[in-house]
Structures are given as structure tokens and as C-alpha cells.
Amino acid sequence: MTKIRLATIWLDGCSGCHMSFLDMDERLIELAPYFDLVYSPYVDAKEFPKEVDLSIVEGAVSSDHDLEMIKKIRANSKTILALGDCAVTGNVSALKNLYGTDAVLQRGYFELADINKNKRYPSQIVPKLLDKVIPLHEAVKIDYFLPGCPTPADAVYETIKALIEGREINVNELTRFGK
Amino acid sequence: MITSIQELQKVAENRKCSEENIPQELRVCIGSSCLSQGSDAIQKDLEEAVKAKGLQNRCRVKGVGCNGLCANGTLVSHCDSSKKEQTLYEKVTASDIKELVKCVEDHSVYKEKRCDTNQPFFTKQNKVVLQNAGVIDPNEIEDYIAHGGYSALFHVLKEMSCTDVIDEVKSSGLRGRGGGGFPTGLKWESVYKVQSDQKYIVCNGDEGDPGAFMDRALMEADPHKIIEGMAIAGYACGANMGYIYVRAEYPLAVEKLDHAIKQAKRLGLLGNKIAHSGFDFDIEIRLGGGAFVCGEATALITSIEGNRGNPRQKPPHLSDYGLWGEPTILNNVETLANVPTIIKKGAQWFKSVGTTASSGTKIFALTGHIKNTGLVEVPMGITLRELIYEIGGGVSDGRELKAIQTGGPSGGCIPVEYLDLPIDYDSLKSIGTIMGSGGMIVIDDSSNMVEIAHFFMDFCKSESCGKCTPCRVGTTQLTLLLEKFINKEASKADLELLKQMSEIVKSASLCGLGQTAPNPVLSTVRYFENEYLEGIKDD
Amino acid sequence: MIKQKVRVKTFKIDDITVTGQSDQTVLEVAREHNIYIPTLCYLEGLSCVGSCRMCLVEIKGCRELAPACTSKIKEGMEVVTTSPDIQAHRNMILSMLFSERTHTCSVCVVNGNCELQDKTVELGLEHSLVPYLEQRFEIDASHKNFVHDPNRCILCTRCVRVCDEIEGAHALDLVDRGINTRIIHDMDEPWADSQSCTSCGKCVYVCPTGALYEKDISTEEKLKKTDIILNLIKSRKKDD
């Protein structure tokens, strides 16, 4: 049996959905034989690999780095699963859209800052924020959506199992926005 | 008070008599278009100049409604009954007054500003509804009566039963000129058949399409014709109260109508027991606040009732549940203005004009990239080519024609390959647009069709009342999506979404505004898809 | 006004033969026969406005889809409540509602107790088909007991109708047009300053989302009490 090359990644999210992934507990052992985990916050791979079968993406797209990553993921993945509300709707990450990027930077780096003596926005290393936080599918084509904040472990398990077995499932029986 | 046909004729003759005493007339167009160029000052100056020369017994100076060729305003026509001649002058300014007075004095022609009335713009038109426009003084009911006004109403009251009138309108084949094209006779009949103590006639003068000014011109030029049409409609279906709903942005039209209603009441042509007949009919004006959606039947009714002008779901139709819950006929200004002529000349005559399924004439407002911007009335079935190239004089600035937008925000764009299509309700529908109220915007090859679609979608977005979800959100989403194409940032999926969303907004919206808002998008996607493809970025 | 006698009509919903009274709507008869049609702006006991377009159904012979909540039944009519086309319409409309304002369920006071959220489960919509519009409205928390958060409003106007039709106060209405439409108190005053509001809370009970909610109670307690309206109507009838 060829193993499914699996990648997981979080963009602008809180890692809660990755926690849910781990919350599958002993079921991870049941799933493990089917996978090669080729890229993930759980493992130590620096570059996003090529020819990934399934990429599970948590979090929204909010910086130029996120946008670059999701495009890279799309180019190198057969299927992408958007995991959790941030990936599916923008969710909490997108709340800043109501005020705009400048207002958020202003608040974060000036109004609340006590060590930013130079009064400057960071311009190096830290990725540049986009004008608008967007869910994954507004940037690239997404194959599967699994909402939830965070997505319950059971929903993650059932969905992954269905993907392995090539079955259609109704994710709305397992989770929903804001669950 | 006029109570019989004889008395009516007497008024007409008196007026004609006084006209014969004053053999010449200078008719200054004081429609909104010419007025915006200061034609009222020209009228005043002419009056004074005529007086100064002591010609006031030989020439009357009067303000008249739209002459049609708005592009060349101010228009003044000189009527000389001693020579049985009428000369039209165009682009008249204050400096021409002297010359015009000279023409009156010498029975001469002022060649420099003379407008060629043998050009197709004039010869190809067939003025039925606009017969009096540019001829009579809309402020004088006697002038209207002298031109045959109110004789149809008297004829109806004396000689015809309600069903006779309805049958006549039915067999004339008159269809709603507001855009839908619903047979007027059938509409009247359905209200006639409903048992109710109270019924209403409502005249829709809330012309809101960008680029349309037919109804405005009509209300300004010949308000009595509309009043007469409404009274006949009232008689036919048993209504004794009428409302004219005019947008407040048409102050001149409101003024003329208001004045006309007062005059008609004074002469007993409106009010109780008109012509001793037992038929009561009164008319009031209601002003619209300028919301486009208030041109929609149910929203208009709601607005008259004094509520927020939101539409409601149909059925129930207005014929069952209209103004204040009573059976109501809602007709467009132009539809009602056709009625007196149909009664006077007969259904058969009316049917002989136009095509089999679309009889009569239609007024169009020619605008956009066209030489002869203005108002024209043509028989149905005329081809777009005749209308644009012969009557309209072709595309302005020597450019090529790209498309013609009909029906305003609810209509679509017609590409050049359909230039020989006859203009009638059904053929326009077959190519994905509508007759609409008669706005016709000519688009030349310098225009981008996606931008045109965006213009109309943006219009609908800001005019959506916000009641139903597909229109409220859909028009906003579609506007943003079109912006993506204009900025060349769209994807292939966006084109699919654009099409799908357009279809859903069309079929799921509550009222006509939402149901037709995607039409400009759908028709431009259909005929100019390449321009949308150019808006897709390679990725 | 025309008053017609009420008669019994027999017709079909999804090929099931049903009967109803001629003054009933398709939705009412469908509910009586346990046939599910999704709704949002509809609330039993209030007038029907047919504005959310969630309950669109196909009536054979009609060109357009019609809202079940305002469509009166007719003898022999054939209604189809679900089809791929109807489903596509409902999903798009639900997406539009989600995209219009800020429905961030995870931080909403009625998370788990929201009719809009429930619709995603009922219709099987797991992501919005249209981009989010990101409008921001000011929250009105001036009232001593209640909060109005227009960012979670879907403009169903249940609150407007309940205030007008059941409470008789008409303290609420709409202002502006299109996408900018908002619910307001009196002449767009802070809720606390509204002269006509009786603070009865009916608007809060009928709000399907978290746009109107009670202060100082936990999220778990924020149950919407839509039945209150119907019970009120029933008890008023008894009193008559």
C-alpha cells in the first residue's frame, strides 16, 4: 500500500485546530499506517515538499507570506482540506478587517507599545499584512471544508477516514461554524 | 363649467377664433432640456421684443413642450398661418431675438438658425402621443381643447359603456409602455371585474432609468392628455379617484400637472358628475422622493400610502389588492396618454400603426454617443438601424457603433449584428433585453462593456431597497465582482460565479428591480464575453 | 377590500397530496404535514414579508421560484420544495447573508442558539460561496437590559414586525437602503433614548441571530423565546 503523503500547516490561526488533530488521541495510531507526514508543525521539515496528496490547512490568509504559502501548497497538493473556521471563513483572524490593517498596526505597535522607541512599523522578517484577511478559498481553490472553532476531534477523524476510504460524508453532521 | 360636447366645441372654437385674430405664433420650447439652456429667458425676451415692436396683436409668444431635438436646443418654432407655414429654429440664443422678431414682422425666414425639418429626424417620426408636444401651451387647457382635447372623454361618457371602452382598448392592442408590455385592456378588465366600492387609477410618472426622459417630456408638454387618459381609465373600470405619482426631481412636470388638474377641475372636467354623467373622478399628485424602486408597482403604491417605498411579494396583484387594499390600475404616463387617441381614432386605426403584436408608437429618448440626442416617437417595428442612423443621425464624433442599451438598468445591450431587428416587445425580449420605458443609450467603440455593466449594477446596488437578500447583497456582490474584471484581477472561477450569481439574483429577488438588475451583466456576458475574458488575470 | 369565503383546497407538495384552507400559505400547509421548508424571516404569529428568500419553492407552471411563506395555496397546484436548483438558490442566499455582515459564530453570544447558524447545518453549507463584504456598524448598548449589534443583523425585520404588530409600539423601523439598511429605534436614536420603546423585550425574543440580546446573562442562557409570541396571541384570543 502506498502511503498518503500528508501535510498540515497553520497560517493565521491559533493552532486550536491542530490541537484538535492531536485530540484524536489513540485514533491517531489507527490512522498512522495510512500516512507519511511530510510537512507539519509537528515535524521538522523546513520547505514545503512537492507531490503532497493531502494538505490540511488551518488558519486564514492574512499576510503576504500566508498568500505565498497557500499558493505553494496549492501548486504542490492534490487535495486541500481547509480546517477550522479561520481557514473556512476568516473567523477571528478576519475581525480586524472591520477596522483595517493600519488601525491594527497603529494599535499594536504604537498605542500599546512601550518599547517601540523608534516609532516605526516592523519592516524586516515579520511578514507584511495584507489589506484584508481572507479565507483560503478566496485565494486558491479548496477541495474540502471542515468548519468549527475549533473543529472537534471527532469531525477531523471522521473526515480524514472518509478521505482515506474515498467516501463522501456530510460534515455538517459533525461540525459547524463556531462549534 | 363644460357639461356637454357642444360646450366643449365652443371652447375650442373660441380659442381657434382668437388664434385667427393673432395669425402668428412663436413657440419657445420650455421643456426641461431647453429650459436648462435658459429658454424661459428667451421666451420672456421675445415677448418683450414683440411688444416693443407693437406686434402683440399679430404674434403670440408661447411656451410649449418638448420639440424632440434636444441636442440642438433652444428650439423655437415660428408658425405663420397667413402663409400656412411653420419654421423651426435651432440653437436659438438671446442674440437671435431681433432676427426672430423680424421674421414675424416681414413674414420672412431667418436662414442662419433654421432647422431642416425635412431631415429623417422629423420625417421618419410618427407623432401620436407627442402630437401636441411643441404645439400647445401646456399651461392653457383651452389650447388642449382646441386641439381636440377632452373630446374623447366626452365621447366615452356619452356614447360608451365601461365594457365598450375596455373592449376598444383591448382590441387596439395597446401594451404597457412602462416596460413590461402587459396588455392594457386586460389590466383594465381585471379591475373592472372585481367587485368593490372603491377603486383607484394610479399613473406612474416615476421615471427613474438613467438616460430616460420620455415621461418627463410628456408630462411637461401635454399634461391634460394624461389627465384625460386617467379619467377614461377611471370610467372604464369604475374608479373615482386617481393619483399621479411623479418624482420630485421633475419640478416642472409637477408644476404643469398641478396647474392642469386645477384647470380641469375649474372647467368641470374633473370632479363630481363630469358632463352631467354621474361619473365622478378626481386626481391628486403624489411626489416621490427619488427612489428608483418606487417605480415598481407595489413599492409605488406603498409610497403613496405614506410608507417606506418597499415592494411586496406579488400575488396579490394590484388588481385585487392595490392602493389601500383596493383594486387598482397602475399605468405608465405614456400608456395613459395613448388612450384618448385610441378612443378618438378607434382601435382599428391604432392597430394599423406598428406591428401585429406591438401596435402603436413608442417614444424613445435617444442618448449616449449619438448625434441627434433627443426625444423621438416612432411606430413599433421600426428597425434599430433606422432609429440610430436615420433618425438619430448616427454615432457622434465619427466613431463606430458598438452596442445599444435599451431598458435602462433592467435592460440589456444589443450588439451591432441585431441592427436590423424590428423594435417591439417580443423581438427585444428574444435577444435578452427589454423595451423598457424607452431609454436608448447608444454606445460607441471607445466604451468597455464591462464598465457599462458595472455602471448599471452600481446603480441598482444603490437603488436596492434592501428588503430581500438576493437583491440587497447580490447587487453589491456583483458590483464588486465586476470591479475585479475592470481591474483585470478576476479569475476564471469569478466568471462562473458572476454568471451563477446573476441567474440567482434574477430568479430569487422579490421585485422587478432585483429580478432585472443582472440583465445588463447577462447580456454583455452573452455578446461581449471576450471583454470579460480580458479582465481575467493569468495565474 | 375583497373578502372571499374560505374553502378547502387539495394540492400536492413533493408529490404528497395535502389539504388546506384557501387562506393558508404553502408554508403553513407544509408545516402541518411535517414537510420541511427552511425559513428565516418567517415567524408564526407575525405577518409574512417574504424577504429572506430562504423558503423559495417551485410551483409547477410558474416561471419563477416563489416564497412559500407568502404563496397562497390553490386547488391542484404542485409544489416542489427541494431540487438541485432550489438547493443552489438557498445555498447562494445563505452565503449572501453570511457575507453581508460579520457573523463570526465563534465569538457570538448566541453561538449554538442561532437560526442563521442552524441553517448551514440544515442546508449542508460548509463555506460561503461569495466573498465577505466586511461592513462595520456601531453597536448600541445604551439600553439598560438589551444590546443591538447590527453587525449580526440579517434584516429579517421580525423585530420591527413584532414591535408593531404584537406590542403595538412600532419603536423599530428600517433606515437607509440596500446594503446599508439598518434597524433603528425611533428616529435613529440610541435605544435608551427611544420614547416609544416599552422595553418589553419581544424584539430580543424573536431575533433569529445575536443582533439583539439580553445583557448580563450567560451565553448558555441566551435562549431565544420565539414561542412567547404565539402563546401571547393564543392567550389574547382566549381573552376576547
Short mmCIF file of C-alpha atoms in Angstrom, two decimals, chain B residues 194-196 290-293 308 310 312-313 315-316 319-321 324-327 429 461-477 480-481 484 497 500-501 503-511 515, chain C residues 1-2 4 48-54 56 63-67 70-72 74 85 88-90 92-97 99-101 128-133 153-157 173-182:
data_model
loop_
_atom_site.label_atom_id
_atom_site.label_comp_id
_atom_site.label_asym_id
_atom_site.label_seq_id
_atom_site.Cartn_x
_atom_site.Cartn_y
_atom_site.Cartn_z
CA VAL B 194 -63.52 42.94 -9.31
CA GLN B 195 -66.47 43.91 -7.11
CA SER B 196 -65.50 46.82 -4.92
CA GLY B 290 -36.47 59.84 -5.98
CA ALA B 291 -36.04 56.18 -5.10
CA PHE B 292 -35.74 54.13 -8.28
CA VAL B 293 -37.54 51.23 -6.64
CA ARG B 308 -41.27 53.46 3.19
CA ASN B 310 -40.58 48.95 -0.24
CA ARG B 312 -44.02 43.44 -1.56
CA GLN B 313 -44.43 39.98 -2.98
CA PRO B 315 -49.51 37.98 -5.89
CA PRO B 316 -51.81 39.50 -4.74
CA SER B 319 -55.99 44.47 -9.49
CA ASP B 320 -57.01 42.54 -6.36
CA TYR B 321 -55.10 44.31 -3.65
CA TRP B 324 -55.08 50.88 0.48
CA GLY B 325 -56.02 47.31 -0.30
CA GLU B 326 -58.42 48.28 -3.06
CA PRO B 327 -58.40 47.19 -6.70
CA LYS B 429 -37.02 40.08 -25.38
CA LYS B 461 -26.93 48.48 -5.88
CA SER B 462 -27.51 51.98 -4.59
CA GLU B 463 -31.20 51.85 -5.53
CA SER B 464 -31.94 48.46 -3.98
CA CYS B 465 -34.40 48.95 -1.14
CA GLY B 466 -32.68 46.34 0.99
CA LYS B 467 -35.71 44.22 1.67
CA CYS B 468 -34.81 40.91 0.07
CA THR B 469 -31.47 39.18 0.38
CA PRO B 470 -30.63 38.40 -3.26
CA CYS B 471 -31.06 41.99 -4.40
CA ARG B 472 -29.60 43.66 -1.34
CA VAL B 473 -26.47 41.52 -1.14
CA GLY B 474 -26.39 40.23 -4.70
CA THR B 475 -26.19 43.63 -6.37
CA THR B 476 -23.32 44.58 -4.04
CA GLN B 477 -21.51 41.31 -4.66
CA LEU B 480 -17.57 44.13 -6.58
CA LEU B 481 -17.14 41.17 -8.88
CA LYS B 484 -12.47 42.74 -10.31
CA LEU B 497 -19.62 32.97 -10.11
CA GLN B 500 -24.36 31.91 -11.46
CA MET B 501 -24.99 34.80 -9.11
CA GLU B 503 -29.06 33.97 -12.56
CA ILE B 504 -29.88 33.54 -8.89
CA VAL B 505 -30.41 37.25 -8.23
CA LYS B 506 -32.67 37.26 -11.25
CA SER B 507 -34.84 34.35 -10.20
CA ALA B 508 -34.80 34.78 -6.42
CA SER B 509 -35.36 38.52 -5.95
CA LEU B 510 -38.64 39.82 -4.61
CA CYS B 511 -39.48 42.56 -7.09
CA GLN B 515 -35.21 40.38 -10.95
CA MET C 1 -61.19 45.05 0.22
CA ILE C 2 -62.27 41.75 -1.21
CA GLN C 4 -63.52 35.57 -0.06
CA CYS C 48 -45.26 37.44 6.21
CA VAL C 49 -42.91 39.61 4.19
CA GLY C 50 -41.13 37.06 2.03
CA SER C 51 -37.89 38.95 2.24
CA CYS C 52 -35.19 36.46 3.19
CA ARG C 53 -35.99 34.21 0.20
CA MET C 54 -34.94 31.12 2.14
CA LEU C 56 -38.28 29.60 -2.17
CA ARG C 63 -41.63 30.68 -14.31
CA GLU C 64 -40.03 31.90 -11.13
CA LEU C 65 -39.46 30.36 -7.75
CA ALA C 66 -41.91 31.64 -5.18
CA PRO C 67 -41.55 32.10 -1.42
CA THR C 70 -46.46 34.32 1.05
CA SER C 71 -47.82 31.94 -1.59
CA LYS C 72 -51.47 31.20 -1.01
CA LYS C 74 -54.51 26.84 -4.90
CA ASP C 85 -31.80 24.21 -8.46
CA ALA C 88 -28.35 26.09 -5.26
CA HIS C 89 -30.54 29.12 -4.70
CA ARG C 90 -30.80 28.58 -0.97
CA MET C 92 -26.28 31.15 -2.50
CA ILE C 93 -28.77 33.19 -0.49
CA LEU C 94 -27.45 31.80 2.78
CA SER C 95 -23.91 32.60 1.63
CA MET C 96 -25.02 36.13 0.86
CA LEU C 97 -26.46 36.51 4.35
CA SER C 99 -21.11 37.56 3.65
CA GLU C 100 -23.15 40.67 4.31
CA ARG C 101 -22.33 41.35 7.94
CA SER C 128 -19.58 30.83 1.86
CA LEU C 129 -19.88 30.83 -1.92
CA VAL C 130 -19.31 34.58 -2.07
CA PRO C 131 -16.62 36.86 -0.62
CA TYR C 132 -17.21 38.59 2.70
CA LEU C 133 -18.17 42.24 2.49
CA CYS C 153 -28.39 41.51 11.82
CA ILE C 154 -29.84 39.72 8.79
CA LEU C 155 -32.61 42.31 8.26
CA CYS C 156 -35.39 39.75 8.64
CA THR C 157 -37.47 42.54 10.28
CA ASP C 173 -38.05 50.51 11.75
CA LEU C 174 -35.60 50.49 8.90
CA VAL C 175 -33.38 53.29 7.71
CA ASP C 176 -31.25 53.68 4.58
CA ARG C 177 -31.33 51.49 1.53
CA GLY C 178 -29.75 48.41 0.03
CA ILE C 179 -26.69 47.04 1.72
CA ASN C 180 -26.67 49.98 4.17
CA THR C 181 -30.13 49.22 5.55
CA ARG C 182 -30.25 49.21 9.33
#
